[in-house]
mmCIF file of C-alpha atoms in Angstrom:
data_model
loop_
_atom_site.group_PDB
_atom_site.id
_atom_site.type_symbol
_atom_site.label_atom_id
_atom_site.label_comp_id
_atom_site.label_asym_id
_atom_site.label_seq_id
_atom_site.Cartn_x
_atom_site.Cartn_y
_atom_site.Cartn_z
ATOM 1 C CA UNK A 1 -20.594 -10.406 33.106
ATOM 2 C CA UNK A 2 -17.906 -12.830 32.051
ATOM 3 C CA UNK A 3 -18.514 -16.077 33.803
ATOM 4 C CA UNK A 4 -16.235 -19.113 33.510
ATOM 5 C CA UNK A 5 -16.661 -22.513 35.122
ATOM 6 C CA UNK A 6 -14.146 -25.209 35.992
ATOM 7 C CA UNK A 7 -14.748 -28.881 36.740
ATOM 8 C CA UNK A 8 -11.828 -30.129 38.811
ATOM 9 C CA UNK A 9 -10.671 -33.758 38.638
ATOM 10 C CA UNK A 10 -7.507 -33.173 40.695
ATOM 11 C CA UNK A 11 -6.968 -32.559 43.575
ATOM 12 C CA UNK A 12 -10.250 -33.972 44.926
ATOM 13 C CA UNK A 13 -11.136 -36.424 47.703
ATOM 14 C CA UNK A 14 -12.295 -39.993 47.382
ATOM 15 C CA UNK A 15 -14.775 -41.687 49.726
ATOM 16 C CA UNK A 16 -12.051 -42.159 52.365
ATOM 17 C CA UNK A 17 -10.808 -38.553 52.150
ATOM 18 C CA UNK A 18 -7.649 -39.489 50.310
ATOM 19 C CA UNK A 19 -6.462 -37.100 47.600
ATOM 20 C CA UNK A 20 -7.029 -38.502 44.121
ATOM 21 C CA UNK A 21 -7.370 -37.605 40.444
ATOM 22 C CA UNK A 22 -10.886 -38.671 39.424
ATOM 23 C CA UNK A 23 -11.849 -40.051 36.013
ATOM 24 C CA UNK A 24 -13.647 -38.001 33.359
ATOM 25 C CA UNK A 25 -17.399 -38.745 33.290
ATOM 26 C CA UNK A 26 -18.931 -38.297 29.843
ATOM 27 C CA UNK A 27 -22.288 -37.261 31.327
ATOM 28 C CA UNK A 28 -20.606 -34.461 33.321
ATOM 29 C CA UNK A 29 -19.111 -32.982 30.160
ATOM 30 C CA UNK A 30 -22.363 -33.086 28.210
ATOM 31 C CA UNK A 31 -24.682 -31.929 30.973
ATOM 32 C CA UNK A 32 -22.444 -29.133 32.227
ATOM 33 C CA UNK A 33 -21.569 -27.931 28.707
ATOM 34 C CA UNK A 34 -25.284 -27.620 27.936
ATOM 35 C CA UNK A 35 -25.765 -25.702 31.194
ATOM 36 C CA UNK A 36 -22.844 -23.432 30.272
ATOM 37 C CA UNK A 37 -24.466 -22.714 26.917
ATOM 38 C CA UNK A 38 -27.840 -22.025 28.578
ATOM 39 C CA UNK A 39 -26.467 -19.589 31.154
ATOM 40 C CA UNK A 40 -24.098 -17.746 28.828
ATOM 41 C CA UNK A 41 -20.870 -19.048 30.382
ATOM 42 C CA UNK A 42 -17.780 -17.979 28.387
ATOM 43 C CA UNK A 43 -15.832 -21.186 28.772
ATOM 44 C CA UNK A 44 -16.124 -24.510 30.583
ATOM 45 C CA UNK A 45 -12.689 -25.707 31.725
ATOM 46 C CA UNK A 46 -12.347 -29.454 32.230
ATOM 47 C CA UNK A 47 -9.375 -29.652 34.579
ATOM 48 C CA UNK A 48 -7.246 -32.776 34.819
ATOM 49 C CA UNK A 49 -3.444 -33.238 34.885
ATOM 50 C CA UNK A 50 -3.619 -36.831 33.558
ATOM 51 C CA UNK A 51 -2.622 -37.253 29.906
ATOM 52 C CA UNK A 52 -4.982 -40.129 29.173
ATOM 53 C CA UNK A 53 -7.910 -38.314 30.760
ATOM 54 C CA UNK A 54 -7.128 -35.163 28.783
ATOM 55 C CA UNK A 55 -7.058 -37.279 25.626
ATOM 56 C CA UNK A 56 -10.425 -38.807 26.514
ATOM 57 C CA UNK A 57 -12.020 -35.406 27.081
ATOM 58 C CA UNK A 58 -10.525 -34.097 23.829
ATOM 59 C CA UNK A 59 -11.852 -37.128 21.970
ATOM 60 C CA UNK A 60 -15.379 -36.503 23.298
ATOM 61 C CA UNK A 61 -15.074 -32.849 22.325
ATOM 62 C CA UNK A 62 -13.849 -33.702 18.805
ATOM 63 C CA UNK A 63 -16.614 -36.231 18.224
ATOM 64 C CA UNK A 64 -19.322 -33.635 18.913
ATOM 65 C CA UNK A 65 -17.652 -30.635 17.298
ATOM 66 C CA UNK A 66 -16.059 -32.115 14.167
ATOM 67 C CA UNK A 67 -17.017 -35.755 13.967
ATOM 68 C CA UNK A 68 -20.231 -37.615 13.318
ATOM 69 C CA UNK A 69 -21.871 -36.039 16.375
ATOM 70 C CA UNK A 70 -21.589 -32.522 14.954
ATOM 71 C CA UNK A 71 -23.881 -33.477 12.081
ATOM 72 C CA UNK A 72 -26.134 -35.657 14.209
ATOM 73 C CA UNK A 73 -26.883 -33.015 16.828
ATOM 74 C CA UNK A 74 -25.899 -29.398 16.360
ATOM 75 C CA UNK A 75 -27.229 -28.429 19.812
ATOM 76 C CA UNK A 76 -24.603 -30.678 21.382
ATOM 77 C CA UNK A 77 -21.971 -29.089 19.151
ATOM 78 C CA UNK A 78 -22.870 -25.571 20.281
ATOM 79 C CA UNK A 79 -22.526 -26.674 23.909
ATOM 80 C CA UNK A 80 -19.400 -28.855 23.691
ATOM 81 C CA UNK A 81 -17.569 -26.083 21.831
ATOM 82 C CA UNK A 82 -17.387 -24.254 25.177
ATOM 83 C CA UNK A 83 -15.236 -27.049 26.658
ATOM 84 C CA UNK A 84 -11.505 -26.482 27.082
ATOM 85 C CA UNK A 85 -9.377 -29.258 28.521
ATOM 86 C CA UNK A 86 -6.592 -27.875 30.729
ATOM 87 C CA UNK A 87 -4.131 -29.409 33.242
ATOM 88 C CA UNK A 88 -4.678 -27.154 36.276
ATOM 89 C CA UNK A 89 -6.807 -24.443 37.856
ATOM 90 C CA UNK A 90 -3.821 -22.078 37.749
ATOM 91 C CA UNK A 91 -3.551 -22.488 33.987
ATOM 92 C CA UNK A 92 -7.261 -21.802 33.591
ATOM 93 C CA UNK A 93 -6.879 -18.646 35.691
ATOM 94 C CA UNK A 94 -3.878 -17.565 33.588
ATOM 95 C CA UNK A 95 -5.835 -18.016 30.417
ATOM 96 C CA UNK A 96 -8.775 -15.980 31.689
ATOM 97 C CA UNK A 97 -6.356 -13.280 32.862
ATOM 98 C CA UNK A 98 -4.856 -13.065 29.373
ATOM 99 C CA UNK A 99 -8.279 -12.733 27.725
ATOM 100 C CA UNK A 100 -9.882 -10.388 30.260
ATOM 101 C CA UNK A 101 -6.847 -8.292 31.194
ATOM 102 C CA UNK A 102 -7.209 -9.110 34.896
ATOM 103 C CA UNK A 103 -7.407 -12.173 37.089
ATOM 104 C CA UNK A 104 -10.902 -13.564 37.758
ATOM 105 C CA UNK A 105 -12.391 -13.933 41.216
ATOM 106 C CA UNK A 106 -12.258 -17.604 42.167
ATOM 107 C CA UNK A 107 -15.477 -18.850 43.736
ATOM 108 C CA UNK A 108 -15.455 -22.438 44.954
ATOM 109 C CA UNK A 109 -18.477 -24.640 45.629
ATOM 110 C CA UNK A 110 -18.643 -27.065 48.542
ATOM 111 C CA UNK A 111 -21.210 -29.049 50.543
ATOM 112 C CA UNK A 112 -20.138 -27.681 53.921
ATOM 113 C CA UNK A 113 -20.219 -24.122 55.224
ATOM 114 C CA UNK A 114 -16.765 -22.534 55.205
ATOM 115 C CA UNK A 115 -17.317 -19.743 57.669
ATOM 116 C CA UNK A 116 -14.397 -17.471 56.895
ATOM 117 C CA UNK A 117 -14.985 -16.851 53.185
ATOM 118 C CA UNK A 118 -18.570 -18.020 52.787
ATOM 119 C CA UNK A 119 -20.665 -16.006 50.343
ATOM 120 C CA UNK A 120 -24.415 -16.015 49.646
ATOM 121 C CA UNK A 121 -26.142 -16.540 46.279
ATOM 122 C CA UNK A 122 -27.574 -13.038 46.563
ATOM 123 C CA UNK A 123 -24.126 -11.448 46.823
ATOM 124 C CA UNK A 124 -22.583 -13.458 43.998
ATOM 125 C CA UNK A 125 -25.581 -12.552 41.815
ATOM 126 C CA UNK A 126 -24.588 -8.916 42.204
ATOM 127 C CA UNK A 127 -20.842 -9.460 41.812
ATOM 128 C CA UNK A 128 -21.419 -11.517 38.659
ATOM 129 C CA UNK A 129 -22.807 -8.465 36.851
ATOM 130 C CA UNK A 130 -19.542 -6.555 37.336
ATOM 131 C CA UNK A 131 -16.605 -8.913 37.771
ATOM 132 C CA UNK A 132 -15.020 -11.772 35.900
ATOM 133 C CA UNK A 133 -15.530 -14.944 37.835
ATOM 134 C CA UNK A 134 -14.466 -18.566 37.651
ATOM 135 C CA UNK A 135 -16.856 -20.829 39.520
ATOM 136 C CA UNK A 136 -15.250 -24.159 40.402
ATOM 137 C CA UNK A 137 -16.833 -27.530 41.070
ATOM 138 C CA UNK A 138 -15.204 -30.655 42.484
ATOM 139 C CA UNK A 139 -15.797 -34.177 41.198
ATOM 140 C CA UNK A 140 -15.759 -37.343 43.377
ATOM 141 C CA UNK A 141 -16.127 -36.408 47.111
ATOM 142 C CA UNK A 142 -15.294 -32.742 46.557
ATOM 143 C CA UNK A 143 -12.527 -30.156 46.237
ATOM 144 C CA UNK A 144 -9.356 -30.725 48.220
ATOM 145 C CA UNK A 145 -8.513 -28.300 51.043
ATOM 146 C CA UNK A 146 -5.760 -26.400 49.186
ATOM 147 C CA UNK A 147 -8.178 -25.600 46.339
ATOM 148 C CA UNK A 148 -10.729 -24.220 48.809
ATOM 149 C CA UNK A 149 -7.936 -22.175 50.413
ATOM 150 C CA UNK A 150 -6.970 -20.808 47.010
ATOM 151 C CA UNK A 151 -10.520 -19.510 46.380
ATOM 152 C CA UNK A 152 -11.510 -15.909 47.102
ATOM 153 C CA UNK A 153 -14.952 -17.022 48.221
ATOM 154 C CA UNK A 154 -16.770 -20.252 48.938
ATOM 155 C CA UNK A 155 -20.401 -20.349 47.895
ATOM 156 C CA UNK A 156 -22.974 -21.396 50.493
ATOM 157 C CA UNK A 157 -23.973 -25.060 50.181
ATOM 158 C CA UNK A 158 -27.222 -25.959 48.407
ATOM 159 C CA UNK A 159 -30.085 -26.489 50.821
ATOM 160 C CA UNK A 160 -33.186 -28.295 49.656
ATOM 161 C CA UNK A 161 -36.007 -29.163 52.046
ATOM 162 C CA UNK A 162 -34.048 -31.809 53.955
ATOM 163 C CA UNK A 163 -30.539 -32.155 55.383
ATOM 164 C CA UNK A 164 -29.529 -34.474 52.522
ATOM 165 C CA UNK A 165 -26.572 -32.996 50.627
ATOM 166 C CA UNK A 166 -25.386 -35.670 48.242
ATOM 167 C CA UNK A 167 -26.298 -34.357 44.806
ATOM 168 C CA UNK A 168 -24.347 -35.253 41.678
ATOM 169 C CA UNK A 169 -21.968 -32.527 40.505
ATOM 170 C CA UNK A 170 -24.159 -32.235 37.371
ATOM 171 C CA UNK A 171 -27.264 -31.480 39.454
ATOM 172 C CA UNK A 172 -25.342 -29.121 41.755
ATOM 173 C CA UNK A 173 -23.970 -27.199 38.753
ATOM 174 C CA UNK A 174 -27.505 -26.892 37.329
ATOM 175 C CA UNK A 175 -28.937 -25.504 40.570
ATOM 176 C CA UNK A 176 -26.033 -23.145 41.244
ATOM 177 C CA UNK A 177 -25.948 -21.695 37.711
ATOM 178 C CA UNK A 178 -29.697 -21.149 37.809
ATOM 179 C CA UNK A 179 -29.520 -19.461 41.226
ATOM 180 C CA UNK A 180 -26.719 -17.169 40.028
ATOM 181 C CA UNK A 181 -27.692 -16.469 36.432
ATOM 182 C CA UNK A 182 -31.258 -17.721 35.882
ATOM 183 C CA UNK A 183 -34.157 -15.411 35.052
ATOM 184 C CA UNK A 184 -37.733 -16.222 35.967
ATOM 185 C CA UNK B 1 -46.771 -30.347 50.805
ATOM 186 C CA UNK B 2 -46.867 -33.778 49.215
ATOM 187 C CA UNK B 3 -44.852 -33.622 46.053
ATOM 188 C CA UNK B 4 -44.402 -36.552 43.675
ATOM 189 C CA UNK B 5 -42.378 -36.677 40.478
ATOM 190 C CA UNK B 6 -42.650 -38.885 37.403
ATOM 191 C CA UNK B 7 -40.069 -39.548 34.706
ATOM 192 C CA UNK B 8 -41.916 -40.642 31.580
ATOM 193 C CA UNK B 9 -40.328 -43.013 29.051
ATOM 194 C CA UNK B 10 -43.535 -43.512 27.040
ATOM 195 C CA UNK B 11 -45.141 -41.788 25.199
ATOM 196 C CA UNK B 12 -42.322 -39.374 24.298
ATOM 197 C CA UNK B 13 -40.913 -38.039 21.019
ATOM 198 C CA UNK B 14 -37.679 -38.995 19.309
ATOM 199 C CA UNK B 15 -35.529 -36.598 17.286
ATOM 200 C CA UNK B 16 -37.907 -36.858 14.294
ATOM 201 C CA UNK B 17 -41.059 -36.312 16.390
ATOM 202 C CA UNK B 18 -42.129 -39.905 16.186
ATOM 203 C CA UNK B 19 -43.727 -41.408 19.286
ATOM 204 C CA UNK B 20 -41.418 -43.859 21.043
ATOM 205 C CA UNK B 21 -40.696 -45.605 24.339
ATOM 206 C CA UNK B 22 -37.227 -44.429 25.419
ATOM 207 C CA UNK B 23 -34.662 -46.556 27.247
ATOM 208 C CA UNK B 24 -33.956 -46.220 30.979
ATOM 209 C CA UNK B 25 -30.808 -44.153 31.652
ATOM 210 C CA UNK B 26 -29.012 -45.161 34.846
ATOM 211 C CA UNK B 27 -27.747 -41.608 35.427
ATOM 212 C CA UNK B 28 -31.324 -40.256 35.289
ATOM 213 C CA UNK B 29 -32.421 -42.624 38.043
ATOM 214 C CA UNK B 30 -29.501 -41.788 40.321
ATOM 215 C CA UNK B 31 -29.428 -38.046 39.766
ATOM 216 C CA UNK B 32 -33.172 -37.541 39.997
ATOM 217 C CA UNK B 33 -33.535 -39.856 43.018
ATOM 218 C CA UNK B 34 -30.905 -37.795 44.861
ATOM 219 C CA UNK B 35 -32.762 -34.612 43.891
ATOM 220 C CA UNK B 36 -36.010 -36.154 45.140
ATOM 221 C CA UNK B 37 -34.360 -36.942 48.486
ATOM 222 C CA UNK B 38 -32.912 -33.397 48.706
ATOM 223 C CA UNK B 39 -36.210 -31.637 48.001
ATOM 224 C CA UNK B 40 -38.396 -33.889 50.162
ATOM 225 C CA UNK B 41 -40.266 -35.532 47.286
ATOM 226 C CA UNK B 42 -42.557 -38.341 48.492
ATOM 227 C CA UNK B 43 -41.971 -40.703 45.605
ATOM 228 C CA UNK B 44 -40.132 -40.753 42.287
ATOM 229 C CA UNK B 45 -42.117 -42.745 39.704
ATOM 230 C CA UNK B 46 -40.075 -44.211 36.856
ATOM 231 C CA UNK B 47 -42.721 -44.719 34.195
ATOM 232 C CA UNK B 48 -42.269 -47.252 31.407
ATOM 233 C CA UNK B 49 -44.643 -49.862 29.958
ATOM 234 C CA UNK B 50 -41.820 -52.098 28.672
ATOM 235 C CA UNK B 51 -41.193 -55.247 30.720
ATOM 236 C CA UNK B 52 -37.462 -55.399 30.078
ATOM 237 C CA UNK B 53 -37.029 -51.727 30.967
ATOM 238 C CA UNK B 54 -39.050 -52.174 34.156
ATOM 239 C CA UNK B 55 -36.822 -55.129 35.030
ATOM 240 C CA UNK B 56 -33.704 -53.025 34.405
ATOM 241 C CA UNK B 57 -34.955 -50.197 36.638
ATOM 242 C CA UNK B 58 -35.904 -52.693 39.357
ATOM 243 C CA UNK B 59 -32.462 -54.280 39.142
ATOM 244 C CA UNK B 60 -30.767 -50.889 39.632
ATOM 245 C CA UNK B 61 -33.067 -50.183 42.564
ATOM 246 C CA UNK B 62 -32.354 -53.575 44.176
ATOM 247 C CA UNK B 63 -28.594 -53.213 43.773
ATOM 248 C CA UNK B 64 -28.573 -49.938 45.714
ATOM 249 C CA UNK B 65 -31.209 -50.794 48.303
ATOM 250 C CA UNK B 66 -30.455 -54.447 49.122
ATOM 251 C CA UNK B 67 -27.377 -55.442 47.200
ATOM 252 C CA UNK B 68 -23.708 -54.565 47.435
ATOM 253 C CA UNK B 69 -24.475 -50.914 46.729
ATOM 254 C CA UNK B 70 -26.546 -50.511 49.894
ATOM 255 C CA UNK B 71 -23.462 -51.262 52.010
ATOM 256 C CA UNK B 72 -21.086 -49.350 49.749
ATOM 257 C CA UNK B 73 -23.034 -46.091 49.772
ATOM 258 C CA UNK B 74 -25.933 -45.519 52.151
ATOM 259 C CA UNK B 75 -26.644 -42.052 50.689
ATOM 260 C CA UNK B 76 -27.493 -43.693 47.364
ATOM 261 C CA UNK B 77 -29.722 -46.159 49.196
ATOM 262 C CA UNK B 78 -31.683 -43.380 50.913
ATOM 263 C CA UNK B 79 -32.288 -41.759 47.529
ATOM 264 C CA UNK B 80 -33.008 -44.829 45.384
ATOM 265 C CA UNK B 81 -35.548 -46.046 47.948
ATOM 266 C CA UNK B 82 -37.841 -43.269 46.671
ATOM 267 C CA UNK B 83 -37.977 -44.882 43.209
ATOM 268 C CA UNK B 84 -41.091 -46.794 42.180
ATOM 269 C CA UNK B 85 -41.210 -48.419 38.757
ATOM 270 C CA UNK B 86 -44.715 -48.251 37.255
ATOM 271 C CA UNK B 87 -46.186 -48.874 33.759
ATOM 272 C CA UNK B 88 -48.142 -45.650 33.203
ATOM 273 C CA UNK B 89 -48.847 -42.136 34.430
ATOM 274 C CA UNK B 90 -52.456 -43.147 35.142
ATOM 275 C CA UNK B 91 -51.294 -45.888 37.485
ATOM 276 C CA UNK B 92 -49.007 -43.442 39.282
ATOM 277 C CA UNK B 93 -51.930 -41.046 39.691
ATOM 278 C CA UNK B 94 -54.129 -43.881 41.001
ATOM 279 C CA UNK B 95 -51.531 -44.818 43.546
ATOM 280 C CA UNK B 96 -51.163 -41.246 44.793
ATOM 281 C CA UNK B 97 -54.960 -40.943 44.970
ATOM 282 C CA UNK B 98 -55.125 -44.046 47.173
ATOM 283 C CA UNK B 99 -52.452 -42.723 49.555
ATOM 284 C CA UNK B 100 -53.604 -39.097 49.718
ATOM 285 C CA UNK B 101 -57.366 -39.595 49.494
ATOM 286 C CA UNK B 102 -57.638 -37.334 46.444
ATOM 287 C CA UNK B 103 -56.157 -37.096 42.977
ATOM 288 C CA UNK B 104 -52.988 -34.992 42.628
ATOM 289 C CA UNK B 105 -52.716 -31.981 40.366
ATOM 290 C CA UNK B 106 -50.712 -33.001 37.297
ATOM 291 C CA UNK B 107 -48.082 -30.430 36.314
ATOM 292 C CA UNK B 108 -46.137 -31.166 33.156
ATOM 293 C CA UNK B 109 -42.785 -29.688 32.142
ATOM 294 C CA UNK B 110 -41.938 -28.732 28.571
ATOM 295 C CA UNK B 111 -39.443 -26.606 26.625
ATOM 296 C CA UNK B 112 -42.076 -24.579 24.775
ATOM 297 C CA UNK B 113 -44.696 -22.220 26.150
ATOM 298 C CA UNK B 114 -48.153 -23.808 26.162
ATOM 299 C CA UNK B 115 -50.291 -20.712 26.350
ATOM 300 C CA UNK B 116 -53.580 -22.142 27.522
ATOM 301 C CA UNK B 117 -52.505 -23.881 30.718
ATOM 302 C CA UNK B 118 -49.101 -22.309 31.289
ATOM 303 C CA UNK B 119 -48.202 -21.670 34.927
ATOM 304 C CA UNK B 120 -45.365 -19.684 36.514
ATOM 305 C CA UNK B 121 -42.823 -20.923 39.069
ATOM 306 C CA UNK B 122 -44.171 -18.356 41.528
ATOM 307 C CA UNK B 123 -47.697 -19.769 41.348
ATOM 308 C CA UNK B 124 -46.654 -23.405 41.625
ATOM 309 C CA UNK B 125 -44.506 -22.470 44.642
ATOM 310 C CA UNK B 126 -47.677 -21.352 46.403
ATOM 311 C CA UNK B 127 -49.840 -24.263 45.239
ATOM 312 C CA UNK B 128 -47.179 -26.747 46.335
ATOM 313 C CA UNK B 129 -47.670 -25.723 49.988
ATOM 314 C CA UNK B 130 -51.332 -26.726 49.912
ATOM 315 C CA UNK B 131 -52.001 -29.334 47.248
ATOM 316 C CA UNK B 132 -50.730 -32.759 46.296
ATOM 317 C CA UNK B 133 -48.862 -32.526 43.037
ATOM 318 C CA UNK B 134 -47.215 -34.836 40.549
ATOM 319 C CA UNK B 135 -44.610 -33.051 38.485
ATOM 320 C CA UNK B 136 -43.847 -34.914 35.243
ATOM 321 C CA UNK B 137 -40.735 -34.874 33.074
ATOM 322 C CA UNK B 138 -40.275 -36.326 29.599
ATOM 323 C CA UNK B 139 -37.206 -38.232 28.448
ATOM 324 C CA UNK B 140 -35.808 -38.184 24.857
ATOM 325 C CA UNK B 141 -37.243 -35.192 22.898
ATOM 326 C CA UNK B 142 -40.033 -34.546 25.406
ATOM 327 C CA UNK B 143 -43.574 -35.462 26.454
ATOM 328 C CA UNK B 144 -46.003 -36.485 23.750
ATOM 329 C CA UNK B 145 -48.990 -34.228 23.053
ATOM 330 C CA UNK B 146 -51.620 -36.391 24.783
ATOM 331 C CA UNK B 147 -49.615 -36.312 28.026
ATOM 332 C CA UNK B 148 -49.431 -32.506 27.886
ATOM 333 C CA UNK B 149 -53.186 -32.457 27.234
ATOM 334 C CA UNK B 150 -53.767 -34.684 30.259
ATOM 335 C CA UNK B 151 -51.930 -32.242 32.572
ATOM 336 C CA UNK B 152 -53.772 -29.627 34.638
ATOM 337 C CA UNK B 153 -50.948 -27.138 34.137
ATOM 338 C CA UNK B 154 -47.785 -26.858 32.084
ATOM 339 C CA UNK B 155 -44.861 -25.203 33.820
ATOM 340 C CA UNK B 156 -43.135 -22.316 32.046
ATOM 341 C CA UNK B 157 -39.970 -23.404 30.227
ATOM 342 C CA UNK B 158 -36.585 -22.801 31.870
ATOM 343 C CA UNK B 159 -34.929 -19.628 30.644
ATOM 344 C CA UNK B 160 -31.248 -19.097 31.235
ATOM 345 C CA UNK B 161 -29.390 -16.115 29.777
ATOM 346 C CA UNK B 162 -29.605 -17.280 26.167
ATOM 347 C CA UNK B 163 -32.272 -18.804 23.926
ATOM 348 C CA UNK B 164 -30.641 -22.240 24.169
ATOM 349 C CA UNK B 165 -33.126 -24.756 25.610
ATOM 350 C CA UNK B 166 -31.533 -28.153 25.255
ATOM 351 C CA UNK B 167 -30.751 -29.205 28.807
ATOM 352 C CA UNK B 168 -30.619 -32.827 29.904
ATOM 353 C CA UNK B 169 -33.724 -33.985 31.789
ATOM 354 C CA UNK B 170 -31.453 -34.433 34.847
ATOM 355 C CA UNK B 171 -30.376 -30.778 34.755
ATOM 356 C CA UNK B 172 -33.925 -29.577 34.045
ATOM 357 C CA UNK B 173 -35.254 -31.578 37.015
ATOM 358 C CA UNK B 174 -32.544 -30.067 39.256
ATOM 359 C CA UNK B 175 -33.391 -26.498 38.243
ATOM 360 C CA UNK B 176 -37.156 -26.967 38.429
ATOM 361 C CA UNK B 177 -37.130 -28.667 41.834
ATOM 362 C CA UNK B 178 -34.871 -25.944 43.200
ATOM 363 C CA UNK B 179 -37.083 -23.187 41.800
ATOM 364 C CA UNK B 180 -40.199 -24.803 43.293
ATOM 365 C CA UNK B 181 -38.921 -26.174 46.581
ATOM 366 C CA UNK B 182 -35.434 -24.745 47.227
ATOM 367 C CA UNK B 183 -34.674 -22.422 50.125
ATOM 368 C CA UNK B 184 -31.899 -19.880 50.030
#
């Protein structure tokens, strides 16, 4: 299994369903990097086309891998090392293709059921043992339509015990990675 | 099932295993409140004995339930309404006892295996359908020894695909609630 994840900051929706580039959230980088390290993810792509946001993400990465943070907390270092800042999903896919010798399956996550290419946790759990996969998460109000169209599959939404589906992307990533790669 | 959760800010350990009262983290309150709403948790106790920290947590709650935030984002309101700020675990237990007519089982979470009262996800999943439970999470470097001793059971640690066990409390709460109360 070679699993990659991508956190997409553009194109995503804002509250009014306009297409935006969202800002980097420090907590997302830390929490999701630690999840990536826990579930043996090969690389965590932080995807944003904005120069200043790339610089911010790189600065956070540097602080915890080379700077004061690396000495202060080596567990953070081990996790943040998995982060790669990259301008677009296509470039992340190209990079995986170079490393793995073939293009990864793109599996998107979303809060609504996308009937045509919807896939269950059970099926992805099996596929993950054989194929290279990039699992993508949207920030803000979720992945823009063209990104969902680009995906090979769209994972079923998370259901809890209510109809409430407004988790943070950090919590959603935790639940999804555990459902797909957890052992208990 | 009547499930309660508690996020404990005292007594917990710091990096050097000294006993401290940790500071409230806004992201913890938001992320865990939204998880509580998703998994049909009755109440989310934010536990801290410090007056200024209680005031901070109350201010966050008020902003999202009565203030500008309530109008801006009603999904946050629905989640944050589950928060109750309280000085100690004992007081949370007393309150649950009053409401439910009997004391809840106390199930602690920890990153190490506590052999004597360790309990599996599978077993708690069954118990949760019949009993009232408070599931407790530690902030900072985890729950202090006396709190673990006070618990009826200690949940098995989260295992991913590696031996890395340094998740944020937000991510751990997401994974644990999904393992115990998720449906998929």
